PDB file of C-alpha atoms in Angstrom:
ATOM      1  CA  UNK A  22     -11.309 -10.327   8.235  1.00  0.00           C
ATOM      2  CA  UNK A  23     -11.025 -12.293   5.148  1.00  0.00           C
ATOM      3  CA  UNK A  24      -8.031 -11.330   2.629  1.00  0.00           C
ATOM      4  CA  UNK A  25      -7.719 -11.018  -0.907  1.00  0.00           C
ATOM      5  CA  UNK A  26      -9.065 -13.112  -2.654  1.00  0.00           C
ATOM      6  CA  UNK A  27      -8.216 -13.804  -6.146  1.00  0.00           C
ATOM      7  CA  UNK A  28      -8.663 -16.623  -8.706  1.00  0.00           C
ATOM      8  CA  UNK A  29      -7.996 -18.970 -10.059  1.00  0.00           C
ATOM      9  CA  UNK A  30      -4.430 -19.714  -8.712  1.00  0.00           C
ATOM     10  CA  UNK A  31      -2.630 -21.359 -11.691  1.00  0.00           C
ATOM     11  CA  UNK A  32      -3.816 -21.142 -15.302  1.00  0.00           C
ATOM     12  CA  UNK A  33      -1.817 -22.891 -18.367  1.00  0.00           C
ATOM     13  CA  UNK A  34      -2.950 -21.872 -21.766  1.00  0.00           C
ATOM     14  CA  UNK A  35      -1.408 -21.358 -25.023  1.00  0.00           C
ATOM     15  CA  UNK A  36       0.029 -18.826 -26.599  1.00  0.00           C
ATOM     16  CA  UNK A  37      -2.894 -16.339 -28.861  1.00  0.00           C
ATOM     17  CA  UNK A  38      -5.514 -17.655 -26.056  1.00  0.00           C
ATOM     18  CA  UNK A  39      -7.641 -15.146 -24.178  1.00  0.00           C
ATOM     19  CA  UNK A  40      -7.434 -15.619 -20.491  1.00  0.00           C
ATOM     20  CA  UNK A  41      -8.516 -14.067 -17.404  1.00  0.00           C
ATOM     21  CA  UNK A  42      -8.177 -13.197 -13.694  1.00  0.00           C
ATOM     22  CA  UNK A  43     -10.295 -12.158 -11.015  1.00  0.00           C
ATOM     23  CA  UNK A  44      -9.904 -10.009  -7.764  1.00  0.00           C
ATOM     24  CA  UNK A  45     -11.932  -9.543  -4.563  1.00  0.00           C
ATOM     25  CA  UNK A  46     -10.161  -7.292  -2.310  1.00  0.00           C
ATOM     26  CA  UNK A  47     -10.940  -6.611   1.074  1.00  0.00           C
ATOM     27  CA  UNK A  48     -14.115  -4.812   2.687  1.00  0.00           C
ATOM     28  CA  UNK A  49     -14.023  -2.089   2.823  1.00  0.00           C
ATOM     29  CA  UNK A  50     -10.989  -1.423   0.318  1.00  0.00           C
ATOM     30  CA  UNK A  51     -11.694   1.341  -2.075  1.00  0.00           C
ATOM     31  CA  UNK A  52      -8.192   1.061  -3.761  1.00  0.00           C
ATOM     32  CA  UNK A  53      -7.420  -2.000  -5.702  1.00  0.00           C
ATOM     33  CA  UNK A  54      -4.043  -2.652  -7.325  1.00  0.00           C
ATOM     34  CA  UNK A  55      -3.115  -4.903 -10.355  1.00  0.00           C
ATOM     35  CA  UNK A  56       0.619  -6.241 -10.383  1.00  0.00           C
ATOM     36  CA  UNK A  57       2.708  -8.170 -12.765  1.00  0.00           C
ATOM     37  CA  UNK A  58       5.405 -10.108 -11.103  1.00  0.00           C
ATOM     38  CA  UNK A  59       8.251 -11.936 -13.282  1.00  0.00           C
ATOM     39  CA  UNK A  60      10.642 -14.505 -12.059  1.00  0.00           C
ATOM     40  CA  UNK A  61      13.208 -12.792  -9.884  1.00  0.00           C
ATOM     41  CA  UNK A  62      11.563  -9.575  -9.761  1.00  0.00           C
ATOM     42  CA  UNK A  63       9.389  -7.312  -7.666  1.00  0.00           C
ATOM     43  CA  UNK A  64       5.842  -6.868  -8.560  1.00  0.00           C
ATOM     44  CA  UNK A  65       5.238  -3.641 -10.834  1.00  0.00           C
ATOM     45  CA  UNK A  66       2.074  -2.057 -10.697  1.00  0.00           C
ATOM     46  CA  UNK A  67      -0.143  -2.627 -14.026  1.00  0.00           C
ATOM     47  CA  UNK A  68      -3.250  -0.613 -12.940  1.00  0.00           C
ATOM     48  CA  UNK A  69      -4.872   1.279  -9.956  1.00  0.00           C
ATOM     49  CA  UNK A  70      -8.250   1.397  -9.490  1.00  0.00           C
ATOM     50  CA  UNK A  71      -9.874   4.099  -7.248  1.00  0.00           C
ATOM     51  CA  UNK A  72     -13.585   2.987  -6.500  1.00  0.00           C
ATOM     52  CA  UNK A  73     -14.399   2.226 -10.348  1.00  0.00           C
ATOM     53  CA  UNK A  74     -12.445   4.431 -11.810  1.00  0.00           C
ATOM     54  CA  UNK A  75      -8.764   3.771 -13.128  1.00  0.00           C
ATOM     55  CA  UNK A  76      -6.541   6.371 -11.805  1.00  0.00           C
ATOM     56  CA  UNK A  77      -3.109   5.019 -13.568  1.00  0.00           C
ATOM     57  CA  UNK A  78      -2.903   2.787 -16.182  1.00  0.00           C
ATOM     58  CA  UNK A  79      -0.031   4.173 -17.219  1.00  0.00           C
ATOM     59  CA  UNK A  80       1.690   0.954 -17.142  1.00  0.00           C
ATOM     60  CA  UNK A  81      -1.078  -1.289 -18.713  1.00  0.00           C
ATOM     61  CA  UNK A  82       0.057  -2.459 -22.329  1.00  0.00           C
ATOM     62  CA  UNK A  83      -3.392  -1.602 -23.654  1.00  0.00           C
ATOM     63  CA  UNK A  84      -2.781  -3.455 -26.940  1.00  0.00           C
ATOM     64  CA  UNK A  85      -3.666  -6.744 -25.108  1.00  0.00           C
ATOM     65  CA  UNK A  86      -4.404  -5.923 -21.814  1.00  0.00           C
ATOM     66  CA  UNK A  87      -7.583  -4.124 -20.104  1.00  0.00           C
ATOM     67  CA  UNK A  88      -8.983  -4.206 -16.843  1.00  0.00           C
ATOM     68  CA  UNK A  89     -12.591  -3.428 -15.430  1.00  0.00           C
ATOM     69  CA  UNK A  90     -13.858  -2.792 -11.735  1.00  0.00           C
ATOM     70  CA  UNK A  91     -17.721  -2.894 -12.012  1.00  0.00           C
ATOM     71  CA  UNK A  92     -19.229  -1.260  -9.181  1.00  0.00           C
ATOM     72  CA  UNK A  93     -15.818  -0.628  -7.442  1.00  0.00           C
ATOM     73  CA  UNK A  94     -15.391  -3.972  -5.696  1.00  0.00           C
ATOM     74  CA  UNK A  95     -14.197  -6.870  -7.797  1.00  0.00           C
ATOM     75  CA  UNK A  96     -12.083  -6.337 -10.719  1.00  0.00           C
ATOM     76  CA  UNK A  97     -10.723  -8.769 -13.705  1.00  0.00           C
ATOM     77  CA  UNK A  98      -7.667  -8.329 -15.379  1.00  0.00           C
ATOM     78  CA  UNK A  99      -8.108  -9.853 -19.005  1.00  0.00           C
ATOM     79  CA  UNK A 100      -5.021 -10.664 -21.993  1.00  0.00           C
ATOM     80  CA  UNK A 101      -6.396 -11.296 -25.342  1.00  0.00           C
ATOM     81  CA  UNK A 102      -4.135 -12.254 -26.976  1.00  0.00           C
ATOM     82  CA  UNK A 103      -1.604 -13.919 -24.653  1.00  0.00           C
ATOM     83  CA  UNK A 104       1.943 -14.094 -25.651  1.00  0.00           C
ATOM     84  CA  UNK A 105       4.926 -16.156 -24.602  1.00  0.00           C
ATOM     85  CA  UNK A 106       6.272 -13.201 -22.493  1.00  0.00           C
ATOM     86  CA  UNK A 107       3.198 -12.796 -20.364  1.00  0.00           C
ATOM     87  CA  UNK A 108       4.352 -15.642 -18.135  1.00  0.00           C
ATOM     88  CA  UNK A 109       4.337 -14.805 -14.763  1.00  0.00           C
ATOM     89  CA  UNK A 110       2.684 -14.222 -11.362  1.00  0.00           C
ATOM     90  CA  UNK A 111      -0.293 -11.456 -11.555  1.00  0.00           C
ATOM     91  CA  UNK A 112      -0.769  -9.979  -8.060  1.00  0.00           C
ATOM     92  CA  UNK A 113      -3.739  -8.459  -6.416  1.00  0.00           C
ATOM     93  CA  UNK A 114      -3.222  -5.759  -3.959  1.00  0.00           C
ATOM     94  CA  UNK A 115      -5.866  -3.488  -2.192  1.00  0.00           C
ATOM     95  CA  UNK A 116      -5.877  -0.913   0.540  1.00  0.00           C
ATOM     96  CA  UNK A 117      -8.333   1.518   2.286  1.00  0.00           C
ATOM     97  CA  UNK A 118      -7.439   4.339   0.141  1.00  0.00           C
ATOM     98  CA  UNK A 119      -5.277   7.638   1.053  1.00  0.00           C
ATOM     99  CA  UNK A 120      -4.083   8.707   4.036  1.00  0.00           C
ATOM    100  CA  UNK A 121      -4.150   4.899   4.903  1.00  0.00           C
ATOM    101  CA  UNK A 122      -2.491   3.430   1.372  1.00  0.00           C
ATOM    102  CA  UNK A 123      -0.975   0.288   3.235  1.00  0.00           C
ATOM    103  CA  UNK A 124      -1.661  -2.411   0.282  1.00  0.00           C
ATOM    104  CA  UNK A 125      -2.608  -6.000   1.098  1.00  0.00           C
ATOM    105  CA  UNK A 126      -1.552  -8.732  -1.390  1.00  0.00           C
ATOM    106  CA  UNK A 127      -3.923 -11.065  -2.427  1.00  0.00           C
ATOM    107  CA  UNK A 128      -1.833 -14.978  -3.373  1.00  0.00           C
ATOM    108  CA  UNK A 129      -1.537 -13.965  -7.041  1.00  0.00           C
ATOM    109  CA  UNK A 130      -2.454 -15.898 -10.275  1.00  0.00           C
ATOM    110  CA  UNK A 131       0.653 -17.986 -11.743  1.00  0.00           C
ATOM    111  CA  UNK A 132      -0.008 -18.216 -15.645  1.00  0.00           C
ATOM    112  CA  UNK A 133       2.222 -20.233 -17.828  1.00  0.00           C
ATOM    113  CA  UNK A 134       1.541 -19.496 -21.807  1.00  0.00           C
ATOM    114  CA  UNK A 135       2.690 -22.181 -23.845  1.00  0.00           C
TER     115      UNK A 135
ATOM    116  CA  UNK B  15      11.803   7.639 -11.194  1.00  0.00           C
ATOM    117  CA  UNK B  16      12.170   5.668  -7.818  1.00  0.00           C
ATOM    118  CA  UNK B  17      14.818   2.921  -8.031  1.00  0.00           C
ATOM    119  CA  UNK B  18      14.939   0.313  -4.853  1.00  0.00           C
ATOM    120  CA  UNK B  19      17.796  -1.657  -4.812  1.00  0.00           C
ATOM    121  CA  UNK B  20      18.323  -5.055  -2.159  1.00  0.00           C
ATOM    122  CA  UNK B  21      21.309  -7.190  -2.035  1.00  0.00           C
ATOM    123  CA  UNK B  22      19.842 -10.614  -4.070  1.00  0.00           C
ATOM    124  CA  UNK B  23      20.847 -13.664  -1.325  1.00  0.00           C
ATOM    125  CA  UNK B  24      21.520 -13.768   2.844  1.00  0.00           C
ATOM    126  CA  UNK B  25      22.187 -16.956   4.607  1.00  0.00           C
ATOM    127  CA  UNK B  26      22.480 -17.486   7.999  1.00  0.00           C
ATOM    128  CA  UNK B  27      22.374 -20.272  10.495  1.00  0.00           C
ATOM    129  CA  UNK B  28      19.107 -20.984  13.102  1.00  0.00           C
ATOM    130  CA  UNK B  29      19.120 -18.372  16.149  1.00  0.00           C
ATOM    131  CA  UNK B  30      21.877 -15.752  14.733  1.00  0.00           C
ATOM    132  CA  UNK B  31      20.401 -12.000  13.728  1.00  0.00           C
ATOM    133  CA  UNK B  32      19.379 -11.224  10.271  1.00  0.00           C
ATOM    134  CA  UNK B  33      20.043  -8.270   8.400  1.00  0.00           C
ATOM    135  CA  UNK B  34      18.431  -7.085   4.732  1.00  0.00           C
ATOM    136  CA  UNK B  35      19.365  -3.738   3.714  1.00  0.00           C
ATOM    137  CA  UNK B  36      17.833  -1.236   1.065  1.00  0.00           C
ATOM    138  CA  UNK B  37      18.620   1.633  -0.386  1.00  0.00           C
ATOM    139  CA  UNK B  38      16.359   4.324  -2.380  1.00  0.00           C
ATOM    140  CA  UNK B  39      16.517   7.168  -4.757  1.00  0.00           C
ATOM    141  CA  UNK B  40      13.358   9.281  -3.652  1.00  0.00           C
ATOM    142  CA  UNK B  41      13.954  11.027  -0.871  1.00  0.00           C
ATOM    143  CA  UNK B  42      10.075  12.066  -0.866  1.00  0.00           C
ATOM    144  CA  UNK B  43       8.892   8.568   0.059  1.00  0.00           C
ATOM    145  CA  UNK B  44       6.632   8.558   2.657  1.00  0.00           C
ATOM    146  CA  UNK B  45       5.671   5.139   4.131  1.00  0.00           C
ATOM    147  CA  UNK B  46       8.693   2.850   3.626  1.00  0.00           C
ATOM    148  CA  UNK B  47       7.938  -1.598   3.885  1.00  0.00           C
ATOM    149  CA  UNK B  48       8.963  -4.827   4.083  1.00  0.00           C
ATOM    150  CA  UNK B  49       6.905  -7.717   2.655  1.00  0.00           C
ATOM    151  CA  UNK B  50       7.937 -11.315   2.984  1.00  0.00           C
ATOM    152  CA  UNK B  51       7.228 -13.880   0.261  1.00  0.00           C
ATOM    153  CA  UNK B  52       7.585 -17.971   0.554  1.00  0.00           C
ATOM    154  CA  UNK B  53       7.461 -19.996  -2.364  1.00  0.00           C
ATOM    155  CA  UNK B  54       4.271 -19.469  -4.013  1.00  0.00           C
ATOM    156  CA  UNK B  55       2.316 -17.372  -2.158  1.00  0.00           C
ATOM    157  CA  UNK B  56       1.979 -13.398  -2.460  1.00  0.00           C
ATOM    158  CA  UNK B  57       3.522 -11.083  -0.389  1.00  0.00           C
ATOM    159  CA  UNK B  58       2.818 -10.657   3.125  1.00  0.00           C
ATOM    160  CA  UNK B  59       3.001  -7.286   4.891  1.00  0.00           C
ATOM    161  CA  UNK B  60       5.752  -7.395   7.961  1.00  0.00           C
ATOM    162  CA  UNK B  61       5.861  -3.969   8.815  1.00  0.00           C
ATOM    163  CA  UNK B  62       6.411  -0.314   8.088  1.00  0.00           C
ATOM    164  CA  UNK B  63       7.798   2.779   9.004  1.00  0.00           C
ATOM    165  CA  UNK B  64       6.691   6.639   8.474  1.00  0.00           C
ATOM    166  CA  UNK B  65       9.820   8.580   6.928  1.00  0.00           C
ATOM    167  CA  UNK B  66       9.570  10.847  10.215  1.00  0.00           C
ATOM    168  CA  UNK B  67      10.908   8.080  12.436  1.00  0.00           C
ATOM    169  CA  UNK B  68      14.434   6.718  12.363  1.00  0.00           C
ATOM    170  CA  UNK B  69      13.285   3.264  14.328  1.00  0.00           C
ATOM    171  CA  UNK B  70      10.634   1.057  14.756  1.00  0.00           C
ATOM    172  CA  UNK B  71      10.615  -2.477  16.869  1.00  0.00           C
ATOM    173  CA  UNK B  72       8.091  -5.139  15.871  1.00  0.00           C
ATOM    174  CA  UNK B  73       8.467  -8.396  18.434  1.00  0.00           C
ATOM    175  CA  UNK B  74      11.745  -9.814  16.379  1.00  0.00           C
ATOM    176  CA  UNK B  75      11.702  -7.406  13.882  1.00  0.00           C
ATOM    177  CA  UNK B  76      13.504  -3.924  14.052  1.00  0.00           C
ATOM    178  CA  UNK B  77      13.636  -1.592  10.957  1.00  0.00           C
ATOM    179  CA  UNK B  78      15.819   1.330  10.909  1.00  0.00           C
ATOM    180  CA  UNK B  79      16.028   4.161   8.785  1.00  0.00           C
ATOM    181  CA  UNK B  80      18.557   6.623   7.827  1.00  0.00           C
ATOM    182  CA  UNK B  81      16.846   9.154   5.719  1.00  0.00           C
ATOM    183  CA  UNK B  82      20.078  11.328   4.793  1.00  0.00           C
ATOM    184  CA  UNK B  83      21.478   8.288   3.250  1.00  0.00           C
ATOM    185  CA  UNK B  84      18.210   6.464   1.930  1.00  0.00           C
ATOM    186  CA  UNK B  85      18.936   3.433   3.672  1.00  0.00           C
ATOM    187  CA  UNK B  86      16.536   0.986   5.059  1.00  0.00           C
ATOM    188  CA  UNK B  87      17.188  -2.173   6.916  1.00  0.00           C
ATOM    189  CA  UNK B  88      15.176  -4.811   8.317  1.00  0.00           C
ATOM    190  CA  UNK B  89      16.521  -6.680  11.077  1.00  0.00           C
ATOM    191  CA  UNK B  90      14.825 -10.312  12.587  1.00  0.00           C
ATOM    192  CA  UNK B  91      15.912 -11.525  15.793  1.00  0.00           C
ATOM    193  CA  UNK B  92      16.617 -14.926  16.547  1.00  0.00           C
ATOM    194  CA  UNK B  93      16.382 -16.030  12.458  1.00  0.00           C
ATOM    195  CA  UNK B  94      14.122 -19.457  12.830  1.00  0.00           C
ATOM    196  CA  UNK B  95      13.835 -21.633   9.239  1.00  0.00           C
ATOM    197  CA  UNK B  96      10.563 -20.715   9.074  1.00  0.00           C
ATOM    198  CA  UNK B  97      11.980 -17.345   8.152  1.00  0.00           C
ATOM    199  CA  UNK B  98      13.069 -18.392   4.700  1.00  0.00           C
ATOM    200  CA  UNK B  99      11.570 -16.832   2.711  1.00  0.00           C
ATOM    201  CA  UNK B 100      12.530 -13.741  -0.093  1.00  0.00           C
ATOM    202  CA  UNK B 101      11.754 -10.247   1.931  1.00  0.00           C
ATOM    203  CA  UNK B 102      10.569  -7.054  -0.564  1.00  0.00           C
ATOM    204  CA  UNK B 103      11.584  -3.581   0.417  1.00  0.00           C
ATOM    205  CA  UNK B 104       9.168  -1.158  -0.937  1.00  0.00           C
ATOM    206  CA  UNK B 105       9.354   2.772  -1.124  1.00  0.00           C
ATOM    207  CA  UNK B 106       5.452   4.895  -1.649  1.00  0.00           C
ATOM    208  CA  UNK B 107       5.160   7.422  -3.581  1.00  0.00           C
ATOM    209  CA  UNK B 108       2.477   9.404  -5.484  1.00  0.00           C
ATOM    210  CA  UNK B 109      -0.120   6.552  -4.356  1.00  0.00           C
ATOM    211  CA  UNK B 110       2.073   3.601  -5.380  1.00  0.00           C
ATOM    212  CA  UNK B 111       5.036   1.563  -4.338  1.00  0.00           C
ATOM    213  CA  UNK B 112       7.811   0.501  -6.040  1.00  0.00           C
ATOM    214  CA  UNK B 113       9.531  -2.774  -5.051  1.00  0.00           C
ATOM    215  CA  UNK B 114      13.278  -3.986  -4.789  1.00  0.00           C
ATOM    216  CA  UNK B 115      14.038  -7.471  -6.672  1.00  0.00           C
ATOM    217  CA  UNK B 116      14.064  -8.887  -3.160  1.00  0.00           C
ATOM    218  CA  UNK B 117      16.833 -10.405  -0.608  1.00  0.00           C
ATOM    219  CA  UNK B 118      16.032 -14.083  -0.494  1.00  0.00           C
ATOM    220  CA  UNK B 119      17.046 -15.335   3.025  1.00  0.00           C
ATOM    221  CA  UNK B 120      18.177 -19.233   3.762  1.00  0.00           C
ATOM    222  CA  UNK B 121      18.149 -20.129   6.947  1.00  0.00           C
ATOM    223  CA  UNK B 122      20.199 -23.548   7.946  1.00  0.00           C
ATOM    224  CA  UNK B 123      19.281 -25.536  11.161  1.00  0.00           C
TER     225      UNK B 123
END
């Protein structure tokens, strides 16, 4: 069973530069997760996606941030515009949905903003 | 709302017995976990435990939980260096997990 799958892997851009990241989670999933991980941290949870629709976003900054899951399989997580402070490692996570809510972690984007 | 808290650093040598410890505030949690995370890559699942059961055994890996004092622990048998790596505890609740900042474990030949 393939994981999840997310790209690309590193991304360097500068700072007031749109960028964005893509998720496949895995078959079957219905739950998909979006987390921002800084240096040193845990990952926090940005968004959570139930099928299409976004159950918490409660943590999303919404000024710059939004999120989309067409169809309920892939998602993209987009910042426009990026800041200096949005450095950092932006994991994927899905799982089968409730009672089973075990989350697999997809290798995570690592964006530098310069 | 739920704090997770780890010790930040463990080092032990090749073949000894690690331990990582963790400690919650919500004593609701249902599924409690430990992911492991090498340098970058994203965090693999190691194993979990239902908040019913007090033990669970995994090949080298035991986890134990002590629900009256919200205290996790994650222990690996015979530590190889291939187990360095930084090990997440993370607590569900409400449909999401929170995560500790992570025990990073060195483990010298």
């Amino acid at each position: 069973e393939a994981g999840v799958v997310q790209s690309p892997r590193y991304k360097i851009i500068e700072k007031k530069q749109p960028v964005a990241f893509w998720c496949n989670p895995i078959s079957g999933h219905n739950t998909l997760y979006w987390y921002l991980q800084n240096l040193g941290q845990g990952p926090e949870l940005l968004i959570r996606y139930e099928n299409e629709e976004a159950v918490d976003d409660s943590q999303l900054p919404k000024d710059r941030f939004s999120a989309e899951r067409l169809k309920g399989v892939d998602s993209t997580l987009k910042i426009q515009p990026a800041e200096l402070g949005d450095s950092a490692v932006y994991l994927c996570a899905s799982s089968r949905g409730s009672p089973d809510e075990t989350q697999y972690f997809g290798p995570g984007t690592r964006l530098l903003v310069l | 709302g739920e704090d997770v808290e780890q010790s930040l650093f463990l080092s032990v040598r090749e073949g000894d017995s690690s331990v990582i410890n963790c400690t919650y505030t919500d004593s609701s949690s249902t599924y409690l976990y430990w992911y492991k995370q090498e340098p970058g890559a994203g965090l693999q699942l190691l194993t979990y435990i239902f908040s019913n059961m007090d033990m669970k055994q995994d090949q080298r890996l035991t986890v134990l939980l002590n629900k009256k004092d919200k205290h996790l622990s994650l222990r690996i048998a015979d530590t190889q260096t291939g187990d360095s790596a930084i090990y997440f505890c993370a607590v569900s609740g409400y449909s999401t997990l929170t995560f500790g900042k992570g025990t990073m474990l060195l483990v010298s030949p």
